[in-house]
N, CA, C and O atoms as a GROMACS GRO file, in nm:
protein
  216
    1MET      N    1 -23.304   2.537 -19.100
    1MET     CA    2 -23.191   2.462 -19.046
    1MET      C    3 -23.164   2.347 -19.132
    1MET      O    4 -23.254   2.275 -19.175
    2LYS      N    5 -23.035   2.329 -19.159
    2LYS     CA    6 -22.991   2.220 -19.252
    2LYS      C    7 -22.985   2.093 -19.175
    2LYS      O    8 -22.963   2.097 -19.054
    3ILE      N    9 -23.004   1.985 -19.234
    3ILE     CA   10 -22.984   1.850 -19.183
    3ILE      C   11 -22.854   1.833 -19.101
    3ILE      O   12 -22.855   1.790 -18.986
    4ALA      N   13 -22.742   1.868 -19.168
    4ALA     CA   14 -22.616   1.851 -19.112
    4ALA      C   15 -22.602   1.929 -18.983
    4ALA      O   16 -22.541   1.878 -18.890
    5THR      N   17 -22.652   2.041 -18.973
    5THR     CA   18 -22.655   2.114 -18.849
    5THR      C   19 -22.735   2.041 -18.734
    5THR      O   20 -22.691   2.038 -18.620
    6ILE      N   21 -22.847   1.986 -18.768
    6ILE     CA   22 -22.919   1.912 -18.671
    6ILE      C   23 -22.837   1.795 -18.616
    6ILE      O   24 -22.831   1.776 -18.495
    7PHE      N   25 -22.771   1.715 -18.706
    7PHE     CA   26 -22.691   1.607 -18.657
    7PHE      C   27 -22.580   1.655 -18.578
    7PHE      O   28 -22.559   1.594 -18.474
    8LEU      N   29 -22.502   1.757 -18.609
    8LEU     CA   30 -22.400   1.802 -18.532
    8LEU      C   31 -22.440   1.874 -18.399
    8LEU      O   32 -22.358   1.879 -18.307
    9ALA      N   33 -22.551   1.922 -18.388
    9ALA     CA   34 -22.605   1.991 -18.278
    9ALA      C   35 -22.663   1.884 -18.170
    9ALA      O   36 -22.658   1.906 -18.049
   10ASN      N   37 -22.711   1.777 -18.221
   10ASN     CA   38 -22.774   1.677 -18.125
   10ASN      C   39 -22.676   1.553 -18.113
   10ASN      O   40 -22.661   1.482 -18.212
   11PRO      N   41 -22.612   1.526 -18.003
   11PRO     CA   42 -22.528   1.416 -17.984
   11PRO      C   43 -22.604   1.280 -17.986
   11PRO      O   44 -22.545   1.174 -18.007
   12LEU      N   45 -22.741   1.290 -17.962
   12LEU     CA   46 -22.813   1.162 -17.962
   12LEU      C   47 -22.815   1.103 -18.094
   12LEU      O   48 -22.817   0.981 -18.108
   13LEU      N   49 -22.813   1.190 -18.198
   13LEU     CA   50 -22.816   1.150 -18.342
   13LEU      C   51 -22.682   1.104 -18.390
   13LEU      O   52 -22.679   1.049 -18.501
   14GLN      N   53 -22.570   1.119 -18.324
   14GLN     CA   54 -22.448   1.078 -18.371
   14GLN      C   55 -22.422   0.922 -18.331
   14GLN      O   56 -22.460   0.884 -18.221
   15PRO      N   57 -22.361   0.837 -18.416
   15PRO     CA   58 -22.343   0.704 -18.390
   15PRO      C   59 -22.231   0.695 -18.292
   15PRO      O   60 -22.129   0.763 -18.305
   16ASN      N   61 -22.251   0.605 -18.190
   16ASN     CA   62 -22.150   0.579 -18.086
   16ASN      C   63 -22.116   0.432 -18.104
   16ASN      O   64 -22.188   0.339 -18.066
   17ILE      N   65 -21.980   0.419 -18.177
   17ILE     CA   66 -21.939   0.281 -18.198
   17ILE      C   67 -21.927   0.196 -18.068
   17ILE      O   68 -21.957   0.077 -18.073
   18GLY      N   69 -21.886   0.250 -17.960
   18GLY     CA   70 -21.867   0.164 -17.831
   18GLY      C   71 -22.010   0.118 -17.794
   18GLY      O   72 -22.031   0.001 -17.763
   19LEU      N   73 -22.100   0.203 -17.798
   19LEU     CA   74 -22.233   0.174 -17.749
   19LEU      C   75 -22.295   0.059 -17.850
   19LEU      O   76 -22.357  -0.037 -17.804
   20MET      N   77 -22.273   0.078 -17.984
   20MET     CA   78 -22.325  -0.020 -18.080
   20MET      C   79 -22.261  -0.162 -18.049
   20MET      O   80 -22.328  -0.264 -18.057
   21PHE      N   81 -22.130  -0.162 -18.013
   21PHE     CA   82 -22.062  -0.293 -17.983
   21PHE      C   83 -22.117  -0.363 -17.870
   21PHE      O   84 -22.143  -0.483 -17.875
   22TRP      N   85 -22.137  -0.288 -17.761
   22TRP     CA   86 -22.187  -0.354 -17.636
   22TRP      C   87 -22.334  -0.396 -17.648
   22TRP      O   88 -22.380  -0.497 -17.595
   23THR      N   89 -22.400  -0.312 -17.719
   23THR     CA   90 -22.544  -0.341 -17.743
   23THR      C   91 -22.555  -0.479 -17.821
   23THR      O   92 -22.634  -0.566 -17.786
   24LEU      N   93 -22.473  -0.490 -17.925
   24LEU     CA   94 -22.475  -0.601 -18.013
   24LEU      C   95 -22.421  -0.731 -17.936
   24LEU      O   96 -22.465  -0.844 -17.954
   25LEU      N   97 -22.330  -0.698 -17.856
   25LEU     CA   98 -22.267  -0.823 -17.779
   25LEU      C   99 -22.373  -0.870 -17.670
   25LEU      O  100 -22.389  -0.989 -17.645
   26THR      N  101 -22.443  -0.773 -17.610
   26THR     CA  102 -22.538  -0.815 -17.515
   26THR      C  103 -22.663  -0.888 -17.589
   26THR      O  104 -22.721  -0.982 -17.535
   27PHE      N  105 -22.693  -0.848 -17.695
   27PHE     CA  106 -22.808  -0.906 -17.771
   27PHE      C  107 -22.767  -1.038 -17.811
   27PHE      O  108 -22.850  -1.128 -17.799
   28VAL      N  109 -22.650  -1.066 -17.857
   28VAL     CA  110 -22.602  -1.208 -17.894
   28VAL      C  111 -22.595  -1.286 -17.778
   28VAL      O  112 -22.641  -1.400 -17.787
   29ILE      N  113 -22.545  -1.246 -17.664
   29ILE     CA  114 -22.537  -1.322 -17.549
   29ILE      C  115 -22.685  -1.364 -17.501
   29ILE      O  116 -22.713  -1.481 -17.475
   30LEU      N  117 -22.771  -1.266 -17.491
   30LEU     CA  118 -22.917  -1.304 -17.461
   30LEU      C  119 -22.971  -1.404 -17.554
   30LEU      O  120 -23.041  -1.498 -17.515
   31LEU      N  121 -22.939  -1.385 -17.681
   31LEU     CA  122 -23.002  -1.477 -17.786
   31LEU      C  123 -22.947  -1.614 -17.760
   31LEU      O  124 -23.027  -1.707 -17.759
   32LEU      N  125 -22.818  -1.636 -17.738
   32LEU     CA  126 -22.757  -1.771 -17.705
   32LEU      C  127 -22.811  -1.826 -17.578
   32LEU      O  128 -22.838  -1.946 -17.571
   33VAL      N  129 -22.828  -1.743 -17.476
   33VAL     CA  130 -22.894  -1.799 -17.348
   33VAL      C  131 -23.023  -1.840 -17.367
   33VAL      O  132 -23.057  -1.947 -17.318
   34LEU      N  133 -23.107  -1.769 -17.433
   34LEU     CA  134 -23.254  -1.806 -17.456
   34LEU      C  135 -23.259  -1.928 -17.546
   34LEU      O  136 -23.343  -2.015 -17.521
   35ARG      N  137 -23.172  -1.944 -17.652
   35ARG     CA  138 -23.168  -2.058 -17.732
   35ARG      C  139 -23.136  -2.182 -17.655
   35ARG      O  140 -23.195  -2.288 -17.678
   36LYS      N  141 -23.039  -2.168 -17.560
   36LYS     CA  142 -23.003  -2.293 -17.482
   36LYS      C  143 -23.114  -2.327 -17.381
   36LYS      O  144 -23.151  -2.444 -17.368
   37PHE      N  145 -23.164  -2.231 -17.313
   37PHE     CA  146 -23.251  -2.260 -17.201
   37PHE      C  147 -23.408  -2.248 -17.225
   37PHE      O  148 -23.486  -2.311 -17.154
   38ALA      N  149 -23.450  -2.169 -17.324
   38ALA     CA  150 -23.581  -2.137 -17.347
   38ALA      C  151 -23.649  -2.202 -17.468
   38ALA      O  152 -23.770  -2.226 -17.470
   39TRP      N  153 -23.566  -2.230 -17.570
   39TRP     CA  154 -23.612  -2.286 -17.700
   39TRP      C  155 -23.673  -2.418 -17.679
   39TRP      O  156 -23.782  -2.444 -17.730
   40GLY      N  157 -23.604  -2.511 -17.603
   40GLY     CA  158 -23.656  -2.646 -17.580
   40GLY      C  159 -23.791  -2.649 -17.516
   40GLY      O  160 -23.884  -2.710 -17.568
   41PRO      N  161 -23.803  -2.581 -17.401
   41PRO     CA  162 -23.947  -2.587 -17.334
   41PRO      C  163 -24.048  -2.528 -17.418
   41PRO      O  164 -24.160  -2.579 -17.425
   42ILE      N  165 -24.018  -2.423 -17.484
   42ILE     CA  166 -24.116  -2.359 -17.572
   42ILE      C  167 -24.164  -2.450 -17.679
   42ILE      O  168 -24.283  -2.456 -17.708
   43MET      N  169 -24.066  -2.524 -17.742
   43MET     CA  170 -24.108  -2.617 -17.854
   43MET      C  171 -24.178  -2.732 -17.805
   43MET      O  172 -24.267  -2.786 -17.870
   44THR      N  173 -24.135  -2.774 -17.679
   44THR     CA  174 -24.205  -2.895 -17.620
   44THR      C  175 -24.350  -2.850 -17.586
   44THR      O  176 -24.441  -2.928 -17.614
   45GLY      N  177 -24.378  -2.737 -17.532
   45GLY     CA  178 -24.507  -2.693 -17.505
   45GLY      C  179 -24.589  -2.667 -17.631
   45GLY      O  180 -24.711  -2.684 -17.625
   46LEU      N  181 -24.535  -2.631 -17.737
   46LEU     CA  182 -24.611  -2.614 -17.878
   46LEU      C  183 -24.645  -2.748 -17.933
   46LEU      O  184 -24.754  -2.769 -17.985
   47LYS      N  185 -24.550  -2.844 -17.922
   47LYS     CA  186 -24.584  -2.982 -17.964
   47LYS      C  187 -24.698  -3.046 -17.893
   47LYS      O  188 -24.789  -3.104 -17.951
   48THR      N  189 -24.689  -3.031 -17.753
   48THR     CA  190 -24.791  -3.092 -17.665
   48THR      C  191 -24.929  -3.027 -17.702
   48THR      O  192 -25.029  -3.097 -17.720
   49ARG      N  193 -24.928  -2.886 -17.714
   49ARG     CA  194 -25.055  -2.824 -17.746
   49ARG      C  195 -25.107  -2.861 -17.882
   49ARG      O  196 -25.228  -2.872 -17.897
   50GLU      N  197 -25.022  -2.881 -17.983
   50GLU     CA  198 -25.055  -2.931 -18.114
   50GLU      C  199 -25.119  -3.069 -18.123
   50GLU      O  200 -25.211  -3.097 -18.200
   51GLU      N  201 -25.060  -3.155 -18.035
   51GLU     CA  202 -25.115  -3.298 -18.019
   51GLU      C  203 -25.247  -3.297 -17.947
   51GLU      O  204 -25.334  -3.378 -17.975
   52SER      N  205 -25.261  -3.204 -17.854
   52SER     CA  206 -25.390  -3.203 -17.780
   52SER      C  207 -25.493  -3.149 -17.870
   52SER      O  208 -25.607  -3.194 -17.860
   53ILE      N  209 -25.468  -3.066 -17.950
   53ILE     CA  210 -25.553  -2.996 -18.046
   53ILE      C  211 -25.607  -3.116 -18.156
   53ILE      O  212 -25.723  -3.126 -18.196
   54GLU      N  213 -25.516  -3.187 -18.187
   54GLU     CA  214 -25.553  -3.299 -18.298
   54GLU      C  215 -25.630  -3.404 -18.230
   54GLU      O  216 -25.670  -3.502 -18.294
   0.00000   0.00000   0.00000
């Protein structure tokens, strides 16, 4: 069986532009939310831990 036949026969292997767009948009939104709300507390905890180790 040729590779082209496999790609045409299986819709899971075909790129879906709409799905890629929404996946990328969701990832960027999640990244921005985590940067705003999680990055500060994580860095504060790491600095506190580093100071307690020294």
